[in-house]
Short mmCIF file of C-alpha atoms in Angstrom, two decimals:
data_model
loop_
_atom_site.label_atom_id
_atom_site.label_comp_id
_atom_site.label_asym_id
_atom_site.label_seq_id
_atom_site.Cartn_x
_atom_site.Cartn_y
_atom_site.Cartn_z
CA MET T 1 30.57 7.06 -5.74
CA SER T 2 31.70 5.31 -2.35
CA SER T 3 27.52 5.55 -0.64
CA LEU T 4 27.13 3.88 -3.15
CA ALA T 5 29.24 1.10 -2.73
CA GLU T 6 28.88 0.98 0.60
CA PHE T 7 24.61 0.62 -0.71
CA THR T 8 25.10 -2.00 -1.94
CA GLN T 9 27.67 -3.52 0.42
CA LEU T 10 25.44 -3.62 3.00
CA ALA T 11 22.29 -4.77 0.33
CA ARG T 12 24.63 -7.92 -0.66
CA THR T 13 24.86 -8.55 3.20
CA LEU T 14 21.77 -8.47 4.14
CA THR T 15 20.63 -10.46 1.65
CA ARG T 16 23.21 -13.01 1.88
CA HIS T 17 21.56 -13.45 5.79
CA ALA T 18 18.01 -13.33 4.71
CA ARG T 19 18.82 -16.46 2.20
CA ARG T 20 19.25 -18.64 5.02
CA ASP T 21 15.39 -18.48 5.61
CA ARG T 22 14.08 -18.34 2.30
CA PRO T 23 11.19 -20.59 3.14
CA ALA T 24 10.26 -17.65 4.92
CA MET T 25 11.02 -14.35 2.09
CA THR T 26 9.38 -16.71 -0.34
CA LEU T 27 5.83 -16.33 1.46
CA ILE T 28 6.58 -13.00 2.41
CA ALA T 29 7.25 -12.60 -1.02
CA VAL T 30 3.63 -13.66 -2.03
CA ALA T 31 1.73 -11.82 0.55
CA LEU T 32 3.41 -8.90 -1.01
CA LEU T 33 2.17 -9.62 -4.66
CA ILE T 34 -0.81 -10.19 -3.33
CA GLU T 35 -1.14 -7.10 -1.72
CA ALA T 36 0.01 -5.71 -4.64
CA THR T 37 -2.39 -7.72 -7.03
CA PHE T 38 -5.29 -6.46 -5.21
CA GLY T 39 -4.88 -3.19 -4.32
CA ALA T 40 -4.02 -2.84 -8.57
CA LEU T 41 -7.30 -4.37 -9.42
CA VAL T 42 -9.37 -2.30 -7.00
CA PRO T 43 -9.82 0.66 -8.56
CA VAL T 44 -10.51 -1.15 -11.71
CA ALA T 45 -13.20 -3.16 -10.47
CA PHE T 46 -15.18 -0.28 -9.04
CA GLY T 47 -14.81 1.14 -12.45
CA ARG T 48 -16.30 -1.54 -13.71
CA LEU T 49 -19.04 -1.51 -10.93
CA ILE T 50 -19.80 2.37 -11.67
CA ASP T 51 -19.05 2.41 -15.91
CA GLN T 52 -21.29 -0.47 -16.81
CA THR T 53 -22.47 -3.33 -13.99
CA ILE T 54 -24.87 -0.61 -12.54
CA PRO T 55 -26.58 1.10 -15.29
CA GLN T 56 -26.54 -1.67 -16.54
CA ARG T 57 -28.71 -3.58 -14.19
CA ASP T 58 -26.30 -6.85 -14.18
CA ALA T 59 -27.13 -8.17 -11.00
CA ALA T 60 -24.60 -11.31 -11.88
CA THR T 61 -21.08 -9.21 -12.36
CA LEU T 62 -22.16 -6.96 -9.33
CA THR T 63 -22.82 -10.44 -7.06
CA LEU T 64 -19.51 -11.64 -8.78
CA ILE T 65 -17.39 -7.75 -7.69
CA LEU T 66 -18.76 -7.80 -4.17
CA VAL T 67 -16.87 -11.61 -3.83
CA PHE T 68 -13.59 -10.53 -4.88
CA LEU T 69 -13.81 -7.44 -3.14
CA GLY T 70 -15.03 -8.54 0.21
CA ALA T 71 -13.00 -12.44 -0.59
CA GLY T 72 -10.25 -9.87 -1.15
CA ALA T 73 -10.19 -8.59 1.50
CA ALA T 74 -10.48 -11.24 4.12
CA LEU T 75 -7.11 -12.61 2.00
CA VAL T 76 -4.98 -9.62 2.38
CA SER T 77 -6.14 -9.23 5.84
CA VAL T 78 -4.80 -12.78 6.97
CA THR T 79 -1.82 -12.79 4.40
CA GLY T 80 -0.61 -9.19 6.08
CA ILE T 81 -0.59 -10.18 9.81
CA MET T 82 1.81 -13.53 8.48
CA ARG T 83 3.86 -11.31 6.63
CA ASP T 84 3.86 -9.46 9.79
CA PHE T 85 4.81 -11.97 11.45
CA LEU T 86 7.68 -14.03 8.97
CA TYR T 87 9.49 -10.49 8.28
CA ALA T 88 9.72 -10.50 11.95
CA ARG T 89 11.03 -13.16 12.62
CA VAL T 90 13.60 -12.53 9.91
CA GLN T 91 14.77 -9.26 10.86
CA SER T 92 15.41 -10.34 14.27
CA ASP T 93 18.05 -12.94 12.83
CA MET T 94 19.14 -10.94 10.23
CA LEU T 95 20.02 -8.50 13.20
CA ARG T 96 21.05 -11.32 15.10
CA ASN T 97 23.94 -12.62 12.52
CA LEU T 98 25.05 -9.75 11.86
CA ARG T 99 25.54 -8.28 15.96
CA VAL T 100 27.21 -12.27 15.96
CA ALA T 101 29.54 -11.18 12.96
CA MET T 102 30.59 -8.21 13.51
CA PHE T 103 32.01 -8.86 17.13
CA ALA T 104 33.52 -11.47 15.34
CA ARG T 105 35.51 -9.35 12.62
CA LEU T 106 36.19 -7.29 16.09
CA GLN T 107 38.07 -10.08 17.50
CA ARG T 108 40.23 -10.59 14.20
CA LEU T 109 41.54 -6.59 14.22
CA SER T 110 44.76 -5.22 14.64
CA LEU T 111 46.05 -3.72 17.68
CA ASP T 112 46.85 -1.02 16.26
CA PHE T 113 43.16 -0.62 14.78
CA PHE T 114 42.09 -0.40 18.35
CA GLY T 115 44.88 2.14 19.06
CA ARG T 116 43.76 4.89 16.43
CA THR T 117 40.14 4.37 16.73
CA HIS T 118 38.37 5.60 19.56
CA SER T 119 36.08 3.39 21.55
CA GLY T 120 33.21 5.48 21.27
CA ASP T 121 33.29 4.81 17.81
CA ILE T 122 33.47 0.85 17.94
CA LEU T 123 30.88 1.16 20.92
CA ALA T 124 28.50 3.77 18.26
CA ARG T 125 29.09 0.39 15.35
CA PHE T 126 26.87 -2.20 18.25
CA SER T 127 24.29 0.33 19.35
CA GLY T 128 23.64 3.41 17.21
CA ASP T 129 24.25 1.66 13.76
CA LEU T 130 22.84 -1.39 14.29
CA SER T 131 19.13 0.75 15.42
CA THR T 132 19.58 2.62 12.63
CA LEU T 133 19.16 -0.91 10.11
CA ASP T 134 16.77 -1.26 12.39
CA GLY T 135 14.33 0.84 12.14
CA ALA T 136 15.43 0.81 8.05
CA LEU T 137 14.62 -3.09 8.50
CA LEU T 138 11.68 -2.57 10.29
CA GLY T 139 10.34 0.76 7.60
CA ALA T 140 10.94 -1.36 4.72
CA PRO T 141 7.31 -3.24 3.94
CA PRO T 142 5.72 -0.90 3.99
CA TRP T 143 8.21 2.10 2.41
CA LEU T 144 10.96 -0.39 -0.31
CA PHE T 145 9.05 -3.52 -0.89
CA LEU T 146 5.06 -2.50 -0.74
CA PRO T 147 5.38 0.26 -3.04
CA ALA T 148 8.32 -1.63 -5.68
CA CYS T 149 5.74 -4.01 -6.03
CA ASP T 150 3.10 -1.91 -6.42
CA VAL T 151 4.75 -0.46 -8.73
CA LEU T 152 5.34 -3.16 -11.02
CA ILE T 153 0.90 -3.66 -10.88
CA CYS T 154 0.05 -0.62 -11.59
CA THR T 155 2.48 -0.76 -15.28
CA ALA T 156 1.19 -3.90 -16.55
CA VAL T 157 -2.64 -3.61 -15.16
CA LEU T 158 -1.61 0.67 -17.36
CA PHE T 159 -0.30 -0.78 -19.90
CA TRP T 160 -3.36 -3.78 -20.41
CA LEU T 161 -5.59 -0.85 -19.90
CA ASP T 162 -3.97 1.44 -22.24
CA TRP T 163 -0.71 0.72 -23.70
CA ARG T 164 -0.16 4.60 -25.20
CA LEU T 165 -1.48 6.45 -21.88
CA ALA T 166 1.23 3.41 -19.77
CA LEU T 167 3.81 4.83 -22.16
CA LEU T 168 3.14 8.61 -21.32
CA ALA T 169 3.59 7.40 -17.34
CA MET T 170 6.76 5.88 -18.09
CA LEU T 171 7.69 9.97 -18.53
CA ILE T 172 8.24 10.06 -14.57
CA TRP T 173 10.70 7.45 -13.97
CA PRO T 174 13.61 9.65 -14.91
CA VAL T 175 12.60 12.45 -12.83
CA SER T 176 11.95 9.50 -10.04
CA LEU T 177 15.32 8.10 -10.28
CA LEU T 178 17.50 11.43 -10.62
CA GLY T 179 16.17 12.97 -7.77
CA PRO T 180 16.39 10.97 -4.85
CA ARG T 181 20.46 9.91 -6.41
CA PHE T 182 21.10 13.84 -6.11
CA PHE T 183 19.48 14.14 -3.11
CA GLY T 184 20.29 11.26 -0.87
CA THR T 185 24.35 11.79 -2.08
CA ARG T 186 23.94 14.64 0.02
CA ALA T 187 22.22 12.73 2.85
CA THR T 188 24.28 10.07 3.76
CA SER T 189 27.32 12.52 4.17
CA ALA T 190 25.50 13.98 6.34
CA SER T 191 24.58 11.11 8.16
CA HIS T 192 28.04 10.05 8.15
CA GLU T 193 29.35 12.92 9.85
CA ARG T 194 27.06 13.20 12.85
CA LYS T 195 28.09 9.60 13.30
CA GLN T 196 31.39 10.55 13.52
CA ASP T 197 30.18 12.89 16.33
CA GLU T 198 28.37 10.08 17.79
CA GLY T 199 31.79 8.35 18.31
CA LEU T 200 33.44 11.14 19.70
CA THR T 201 31.05 11.17 22.24
CA LEU T 202 30.75 8.15 23.32
CA SER T 203 34.50 7.95 23.33
CA ALA T 204 33.78 11.09 25.46
CA VAL T 205 31.42 9.29 28.45
CA HIS T 206 33.45 6.60 28.17
CA GLU T 207 36.84 7.75 29.63
CA ASN T 208 35.24 10.26 32.03
CA VAL T 209 33.16 7.03 32.94
CA ALA T 210 36.02 4.81 33.67
CA ALA T 211 38.16 7.90 35.38
CA GLN T 212 35.35 9.20 37.22
CA SER T 213 38.01 8.89 40.48
CA THR T 214 40.77 9.75 39.35
CA LEU T 215 39.02 13.10 37.95
CA ARG T 216 37.01 13.15 42.15
CA VAL T 217 40.29 13.55 43.80
CA PHE T 218 41.70 15.91 41.87
CA LEU T 219 39.21 17.98 40.91
CA PHE T 220 38.87 17.91 36.95
CA ALA T 221 34.98 17.63 36.64
CA ARG T 222 34.48 21.13 36.30
CA GLU T 223 37.15 21.12 33.82
CA SER T 224 35.95 17.85 32.27
CA LEU T 225 32.48 19.73 30.92
CA ARG T 226 33.69 22.32 29.37
CA ARG T 227 35.10 19.75 27.81
CA PHE T 228 32.86 17.96 26.73
CA GLY T 229 29.95 20.85 26.37
CA ALA T 230 33.27 22.19 23.29
CA LEU T 231 32.62 18.80 21.78
CA ALA T 232 29.18 18.35 21.68
CA ASP T 233 28.48 22.01 19.74
#
């Protein structure tokens, strides 16, 4: 439940930052819908071409389908380039705003927080966590937004072709929704534990670097290496 609440809070934060550039986000959404619509209509066009147009030697319909496929492919290519450019700009602005907001939040925390929190944990939030978020945002268009548009458009096309077959296909939704919910909780917990271990490791490295002169004078290098090895295990 906590992981779901954290994900919801993160989604709200990202949405709030994304709203600052609504024109770009609108163009990105339009580009995704164009690509998803074309991808859904291509099989329909080929089905019409093979089942009716070619056997009936319908030259006019054949020309129309070929023009649609060629123009659609060109349009999708152009909108895809535009979408990638705009999304890269929006993603960069979002990460910059998040980084500034995190630093501003850090300045308002109490001294008690810094006393009970390892410096490595704080550094990990600005390095590892933001890097992970950057990778997730980078993969969002091809692995989240576009598949979501594909599902919506393809479902509408399926109901248009045969509503009975579409109703049968809807039975896959319970499995699709319950599966990630079951495995996602374990994956989130494991990821959280890994982040904590990374924070402890960064803290040890930071403290070692800061105390290098003391360690070398009192010949504590071997003992420091032993402790770091135990921590890494």
